[in-house]
Coordinates of C-alpha atoms in Angstrom, one line a residue:
R1 CA 146.4 167.1 -128.0
M2 CA 148.9 165.1 -130.0
P3 CA 150.7 162.7 -127.6
S4 CA 154.3 163.7 -126.7
C5 CA 155.6 160.6 -128.5
L6 CA 154.2 161.9 -131.8
L7 CA 155.7 165.3 -131.1
K8 CA 159.1 163.7 -130.7
L9 CA 158.6 161.6 -133.8
T10 CA 157.8 164.8 -135.7
R11 CA 161.2 166.3 -134.8
V12 CA 162.9 163.1 -135.9
V13 CA 161.0 163.1 -139.2
L14 CA 162.0 166.7 -140.0
S15 CA 165.6 165.8 -139.8
H16 CA 165.5 162.6 -141.9
K17 CA 164.4 161.4 -145.4
P18 CA 161.1 162.6 -146.9
W19 CA 159.7 159.1 -146.9
A20 CA 159.5 159.2 -143.1
L21 CA 156.9 161.9 -143.4
L22 CA 154.5 159.4 -144.9
I23 CA 154.9 157.3 -141.8
L24 CA 154.1 160.2 -139.6
I25 CA 151.0 161.0 -141.6
C26 CA 149.8 157.4 -141.3
L27 CA 150.3 157.4 -137.6
S28 CA 148.5 160.7 -137.1
I29 CA 145.6 159.5 -139.2
S30 CA 145.4 156.2 -137.2
F31 CA 145.5 158.2 -133.9
A32 CA 142.8 160.5 -135.0
Y33 CA 140.6 157.6 -136.2
I34 CA 141.0 155.8 -132.8
K35 CA 140.0 158.9 -131.0
L36 CA 137.0 159.4 -133.3
H37 CA 136.0 155.8 -132.9
S38 CA 136.1 156.0 -129.1
S39 CA 133.9 159.1 -129.0
V40 CA 131.4 158.0 -131.6
W41 CA 131.0 154.4 -130.3
E42 CA 131.2 155.1 -126.6
D43 CA 128.3 153.4 -125.0
P44 CA 125.9 154.8 -122.5
R45 CA 126.0 153.1 -119.1
S46 CA 123.0 150.8 -118.4
R47 CA 123.5 150.7 -114.7
G48 CA 121.1 152.5 -112.3
L49 CA 117.4 153.2 -112.6
P50 CA 115.6 152.9 -115.9
Y51 CA 114.6 156.0 -117.8
S52 CA 111.6 157.8 -116.6
L53 CA 108.6 157.5 -119.0
S54 CA 106.5 160.5 -119.8
A55 CA 102.7 160.2 -119.6
E56 CA 101.4 162.4 -122.4
I57 CA 99.0 159.6 -123.5
S58 CA 96.1 158.7 -121.3
C59 CA 96.3 155.2 -120.0
A60 CA 92.6 154.8 -119.2
H61 CA 91.9 152.7 -122.2
S62 CA 95.4 151.4 -122.8
V63 CA 95.9 148.8 -120.0
P64 CA 92.8 146.8 -119.0
S65 CA 92.3 146.3 -115.3
S66 CA 92.4 142.5 -115.9
L67 CA 96.1 142.8 -116.7
N68 CA 97.4 140.6 -113.9
T69 CA 98.5 137.1 -113.2
A70 CA 95.0 135.7 -113.0
A71 CA 95.1 134.6 -116.6
G72 CA 96.5 131.2 -115.7
H73 CA 100.2 132.1 -115.9
S74 CA 102.4 131.6 -112.8
P75 CA 104.5 134.7 -111.8
S76 CA 108.0 134.6 -113.3
T77 CA 111.0 136.7 -112.8
A78 CA 112.5 135.9 -116.2
N79 CA 112.9 139.1 -118.3
V80 CA 111.7 139.7 -121.8
F81 CA 114.4 141.6 -123.7
F82 CA 114.2 143.8 -126.8
V83 CA 117.3 145.4 -128.2
E84 CA 117.9 148.4 -130.5
T85 CA 121.5 148.5 -131.6
S86 CA 121.3 151.5 -133.9
E87 CA 121.1 155.1 -132.6
Q88 CA 117.4 155.2 -133.4
T89 CA 115.2 156.8 -130.6
T90 CA 111.9 157.2 -132.6
P91 CA 110.2 153.9 -132.3
S92 CA 107.9 152.8 -135.1
Y93 CA 104.4 151.5 -134.7
L94 CA 105.7 147.9 -135.1
F95 CA 108.3 148.5 -132.4
S96 CA 105.6 149.9 -130.0
C97 CA 103.3 147.0 -130.9
S98 CA 106.0 144.4 -130.1
V99 CA 106.7 145.8 -126.7
E100 CA 103.0 146.4 -125.9
S101 CA 102.0 142.9 -126.9
A102 CA 104.9 141.4 -124.8
A103 CA 103.9 143.5 -121.8
R104 CA 100.3 142.4 -122.1
T105 CA 101.1 138.7 -122.4
H106 CA 103.8 138.8 -119.7
P107 CA 102.3 140.8 -116.8
A108 CA 104.4 139.1 -114.2
S109 CA 107.7 139.7 -116.1
R110 CA 109.9 142.8 -116.7
V111 CA 109.9 143.8 -120.3
V112 CA 113.3 145.4 -120.8
V113 CA 113.9 147.5 -123.8
L114 CA 117.7 148.3 -124.4
M115 CA 118.4 151.2 -126.7
K116 CA 121.9 152.2 -127.8
G117 CA 120.8 155.7 -128.8
L118 CA 119.8 156.8 -125.3
A119 CA 122.1 159.3 -123.8
K120 CA 124.3 158.6 -120.8
G121 CA 123.2 160.2 -117.6
N122 CA 119.9 161.5 -118.9
A123 CA 116.9 160.7 -116.6
S124 CA 114.2 161.3 -119.2
L125 CA 113.4 159.8 -122.5
P126 CA 113.1 161.8 -125.8
E127 CA 109.6 163.1 -126.4
H128 CA 107.9 160.6 -128.6
W129 CA 104.4 159.1 -128.5
A130 CA 105.7 155.5 -128.3
F131 CA 107.5 156.2 -125.0
S132 CA 104.4 157.9 -123.6
L133 CA 102.3 155.0 -124.7
L134 CA 104.6 152.4 -123.2
S135 CA 104.6 154.3 -119.9
C136 CA 101.1 152.9 -119.4
F137 CA 102.6 149.5 -118.7
P138 CA 104.2 149.2 -115.3
N139 CA 106.3 146.2 -116.3
V140 CA 108.0 148.0 -119.2
E141 CA 111.5 149.3 -118.5
I142 CA 113.5 151.3 -121.1
R143 CA 117.3 151.4 -120.5
P144 CA 120.4 152.6 -122.4
L145 CA 122.4 149.8 -124.0
D146 CA 126.0 149.7 -122.8
L147 CA 127.7 147.4 -125.2
T148 CA 131.1 147.5 -123.5
E149 CA 129.5 146.4 -120.2
L150 CA 127.3 143.8 -121.9
F151 CA 130.2 142.1 -123.7
S152 CA 132.6 142.2 -120.7
G153 CA 133.5 138.8 -119.4
T154 CA 132.6 137.0 -122.6
P155 CA 134.5 135.8 -125.7
L156 CA 132.9 138.6 -127.6
R157 CA 134.6 141.5 -125.8
R158 CA 137.7 141.5 -128.0
W159 CA 135.6 141.1 -131.1
Y160 CA 133.6 144.2 -130.2
L161 CA 136.5 146.4 -129.3
W162 CA 138.3 146.0 -132.6
P163 CA 138.3 149.6 -133.9
L164 CA 137.5 148.7 -137.6
R165 CA 134.6 146.4 -136.8
H166 CA 131.8 148.9 -137.6
W167 CA 133.1 149.2 -141.2
E168 CA 131.8 145.7 -142.0
P169 CA 128.7 145.8 -144.3
H170 CA 126.3 144.1 -142.0
F171 CA 127.7 145.4 -138.7
L172 CA 124.4 146.5 -137.1
S173 CA 122.8 143.1 -137.8
V174 CA 125.8 141.2 -136.6
L175 CA 125.9 143.4 -133.5
S176 CA 122.3 142.5 -132.8
D177 CA 123.1 138.8 -133.2
A178 CA 125.9 139.2 -130.7
C179 CA 123.7 141.1 -128.2
R180 CA 121.0 138.4 -128.0
I181 CA 123.4 135.6 -127.5
V182 CA 125.2 137.3 -124.7
L183 CA 122.0 138.5 -123.1
M184 CA 120.7 134.9 -123.0
W185 CA 124.0 133.6 -121.6
K186 CA 124.4 136.2 -119.0
F187 CA 120.9 136.8 -117.8
G188 CA 118.6 134.3 -119.4
G189 CA 114.9 134.9 -120.1
I190 CA 113.3 135.7 -123.4
Y191 CA 114.7 137.6 -126.3
L192 CA 112.5 139.0 -129.1
D193 CA 113.2 141.1 -132.2
T194 CA 111.3 144.3 -132.4
D195 CA 109.2 143.0 -135.3
F196 CA 107.3 140.4 -133.3
I197 CA 103.7 140.5 -132.3
V198 CA 103.3 138.4 -129.2
L199 CA 100.0 136.4 -128.9
K200 CA 100.6 134.2 -125.8
N201 CA 102.8 134.0 -122.8
L202 CA 106.2 132.5 -123.8
Q203 CA 107.5 131.6 -120.4
N204 CA 106.9 127.9 -120.8
L205 CA 109.0 127.7 -123.9
T206 CA 112.3 127.3 -122.0
N207 CA 115.7 126.6 -123.6
A208 CA 114.1 126.9 -127.0
L209 CA 114.5 128.6 -130.4
G210 CA 112.4 128.4 -133.6
I211 CA 112.7 126.8 -137.0
Q212 CA 112.0 129.4 -139.7
G213 CA 111.9 126.8 -142.4
D214 CA 114.3 125.5 -145.0
D215 CA 116.4 123.6 -142.5
V216 CA 117.4 126.9 -140.7
L217 CA 116.9 128.1 -137.1
N218 CA 116.3 131.8 -136.4
G219 CA 117.3 133.8 -133.4
A220 CA 114.6 136.4 -133.6
F221 CA 113.1 134.5 -130.7
L222 CA 115.3 132.9 -128.0
S223 CA 114.4 131.6 -124.6
F224 CA 117.1 130.2 -122.3
K225 CA 118.1 129.8 -118.7
P226 CA 121.2 131.9 -117.8
R227 CA 124.6 130.4 -118.4
H228 CA 123.2 127.6 -120.5
E229 CA 125.9 125.6 -122.3
F230 CA 124.2 125.9 -125.7
M231 CA 124.5 129.7 -125.5
E232 CA 128.1 129.4 -124.4
L233 CA 128.8 127.2 -127.5
C234 CA 127.1 129.9 -129.6
M235 CA 129.5 132.6 -128.2
Q236 CA 132.5 130.4 -129.0
D237 CA 131.3 129.7 -132.5
F238 CA 130.6 133.4 -133.0
V239 CA 134.3 134.2 -132.4
Q240 CA 135.9 131.0 -133.9
N241 CA 133.9 131.0 -137.1
Y242 CA 133.5 134.7 -137.5
N243 CA 132.7 136.2 -140.9
G244 CA 130.9 139.6 -140.7
W245 CA 130.8 139.9 -144.5
L246 CA 128.3 137.2 -145.1
W247 CA 124.7 138.0 -144.3
G248 CA 123.3 135.7 -141.6
H249 CA 126.5 133.9 -140.9
Q250 CA 126.6 135.1 -137.3
G251 CA 122.8 134.8 -136.9
P252 CA 120.6 132.0 -138.3
E253 CA 123.5 130.1 -139.8
L254 CA 125.4 130.2 -136.5
L255 CA 122.4 128.9 -134.5
T256 CA 121.9 126.2 -137.1
R257 CA 125.5 125.1 -137.0
V258 CA 125.6 124.9 -133.3
F259 CA 122.3 123.0 -133.0
K260 CA 123.4 120.4 -135.6
K261 CA 126.6 119.8 -133.6
W262 CA 124.6 119.8 -130.3
C263 CA 122.3 117.1 -131.6
S264 CA 124.6 115.4 -134.1
L265 CA 122.1 116.2 -136.9
R266 CA 122.5 116.7 -140.6
T267 CA 119.1 118.4 -141.1
I268 CA 117.0 120.5 -138.7
K269 CA 113.7 119.1 -137.5
S270 CA 111.2 120.0 -134.8
M271 CA 112.5 118.2 -131.7
R272 CA 114.0 118.4 -128.2
C273 CA 117.6 117.4 -127.9
K274 CA 119.8 117.4 -124.8
G275 CA 117.4 119.8 -123.2
V276 CA 117.1 122.3 -126.1
S277 CA 114.0 122.6 -128.2
A278 CA 113.8 123.4 -131.9
L279 CA 110.2 124.6 -132.2
A280 CA 108.1 123.9 -135.3
P281 CA 107.7 126.9 -137.6
E282 CA 104.1 127.6 -136.7
V283 CA 105.1 128.4 -133.1
V284 CA 106.8 131.7 -133.7
Y285 CA 107.3 131.9 -137.5
P286 CA 103.8 131.0 -138.9
I287 CA 104.3 133.2 -141.9
P288 CA 107.4 132.1 -143.8
W289 CA 109.7 134.9 -144.9
Q290 CA 109.0 134.1 -148.5
D291 CA 105.3 134.7 -147.9
W292 CA 105.6 137.9 -146.0
K293 CA 103.1 139.7 -148.3
K294 CA 100.3 137.5 -146.8
L295 CA 100.6 139.8 -143.8
F296 CA 99.0 142.5 -145.9
E297 CA 96.2 140.4 -147.4
A298 CA 92.7 140.2 -146.1
I299 CA 91.8 137.2 -144.0
S300 CA 88.6 136.1 -142.3
A301 CA 88.3 135.6 -138.5
L302 CA 88.0 131.9 -139.0
E303 CA 91.1 131.7 -141.2
L304 CA 93.0 133.9 -138.7
H305 CA 92.0 131.5 -135.8
N306 CA 93.1 128.4 -137.8
L307 CA 96.3 130.0 -138.8
L308 CA 97.3 131.1 -135.3
K309 CA 95.9 128.3 -133.1
N310 CA 99.3 126.8 -132.5
T311 CA 101.2 130.1 -132.6
Y312 CA 102.7 132.0 -129.7
A313 CA 104.1 135.0 -131.7
V314 CA 104.2 136.2 -135.2
H315 CA 107.4 137.5 -136.9
V316 CA 106.6 140.3 -139.3
W317 CA 109.9 140.2 -141.3
N318 CA 110.3 143.9 -141.1
K319 CA 113.4 144.0 -143.2
L320 CA 111.2 142.8 -146.1
S321 CA 107.8 144.4 -145.2
H322 CA 108.7 147.8 -143.8
E323 CA 108.0 149.7 -147.0
T324 CA 104.6 148.2 -147.6
K325 CA 101.6 150.4 -146.7
L326 CA 99.2 148.9 -144.2
E327 CA 95.6 150.1 -144.4
I328 CA 94.1 151.0 -141.0
P329 CA 91.5 149.8 -140.4
S330 CA 91.2 146.8 -142.7
Q331 CA 90.8 143.0 -142.6
A332 CA 94.5 142.5 -143.5
L333 CA 96.2 139.9 -141.3
L334 CA 98.7 142.4 -139.9
A335 CA 96.0 145.0 -139.1
Q336 CA 93.9 142.4 -137.2
L337 CA 97.0 141.4 -135.2
Y338 CA 97.6 145.0 -134.3
S339 CA 93.9 145.4 -133.3
Q340 CA 93.8 142.3 -131.0
F341 CA 97.3 142.2 -129.4
C342 CA 98.5 145.8 -129.2
P343 CA 95.2 147.8 -129.1
A344 CA 96.8 151.0 -127.7
T345 CA 99.3 151.1 -130.6
Y346 CA 96.5 150.3 -133.0
A347 CA 94.4 153.2 -131.6
K348 CA 97.3 155.5 -132.2
M349 CA 97.7 154.3 -135.7
K350 CA 94.0 154.9 -136.4
Q351 CA 94.3 158.4 -134.9
D352 CA 97.3 159.2 -137.1

C-alpha cells in the first residue's frame, strides 16, 4: 500500500500546479524502488543449524578411512570459509573440487560454505550432485549467507545498505571482497575463493596473504586471527577510499595499499612485517594469472612435483579460464590436480 503521507501529498498535488505532479511521480518511483530493493536483496538468516545434505552419491570411495588428524596436523578449531555472493546454487566442478580439497586437507577444521542463494528457513539443500558429494565429508557445513548480519557492527554496514549499491558494474566482486575482510576480522580462520585447489593443510600460515606477482597482493587466500588490526585497517580503507567503479580497487589494490602502509614499503616483497606475512607467489599462486593457459597443458609427474613442491594451494583463475575445455582424463596440469586432490569430484567428471 502507498503510505498515508503519499496519499495526502497526492491531494495537495491535484490542487496545485502541474509541475508538482512530477515530484509525486519521482517520489512514487523512489518508494517502489526501495520496496523492490528490500525484497530482492533481503538476505537469508545464517543462524541456526547448517543445511542438511542429501546423500544420493555413495560415499564408500569418496572419503578414505585415513581422513583423520593422524597426518601430522594438530587439531584446530579455525574454520575454512568459502563464500558465494551470487544467487547461484548449482556448484561447478571447480567449486566442488575446492571444497573437497579443503575438507581433505583440513580434517580437524570446519569447512564452512556460505551461499547467498540459499532460501531462508529451508532445511534442505537444492537437489544437485555437488551437494550430495560434499555430504560425504563430515567437516563440511553449507549455510545461507546473511549479508546484513555479517556486516552488522562493522564500518561496512552503511556501505552495504545504500540502496543503489548493486547498480555498480563490479558489485558482486566488490561484495565478495567485503565479505572476506569482514569474515576474517569477525571470526578469523582461513578464507579461500572457490577456484582454489588445496594441496596441503594451511593452518600454519597464520596472519598471512599471498603475493600474486607484479607488486600486488591478492585476497583469494587469507588467513588471520580474529579481530586482527590488519583486517580492521582493511575495513577502514574499504570505506574511506571506496571506488566500486574500478576493478580490483576494493580487492587486491586495497590489500596492497594497506600492507605497504603497514610495513612502510614502496614495493611488495615476500616478508613478515609486524606479525603479518606476505607469502611468495609459489605458496598459493604458483601459476601467474598471465600464464593461466598452462593449467590446460600436459605436464609430466616430475614437472608437476617440481612445480608444486613449495605450494600449499593452486589458484585456477576461473574468471579467465572458465570457458576453456578441460579433457578428462588427460595429463593436463589441472586434470592431474583434480585427480590427486579432489578424487570424488574427478570421478564425477569422468562419469559425466
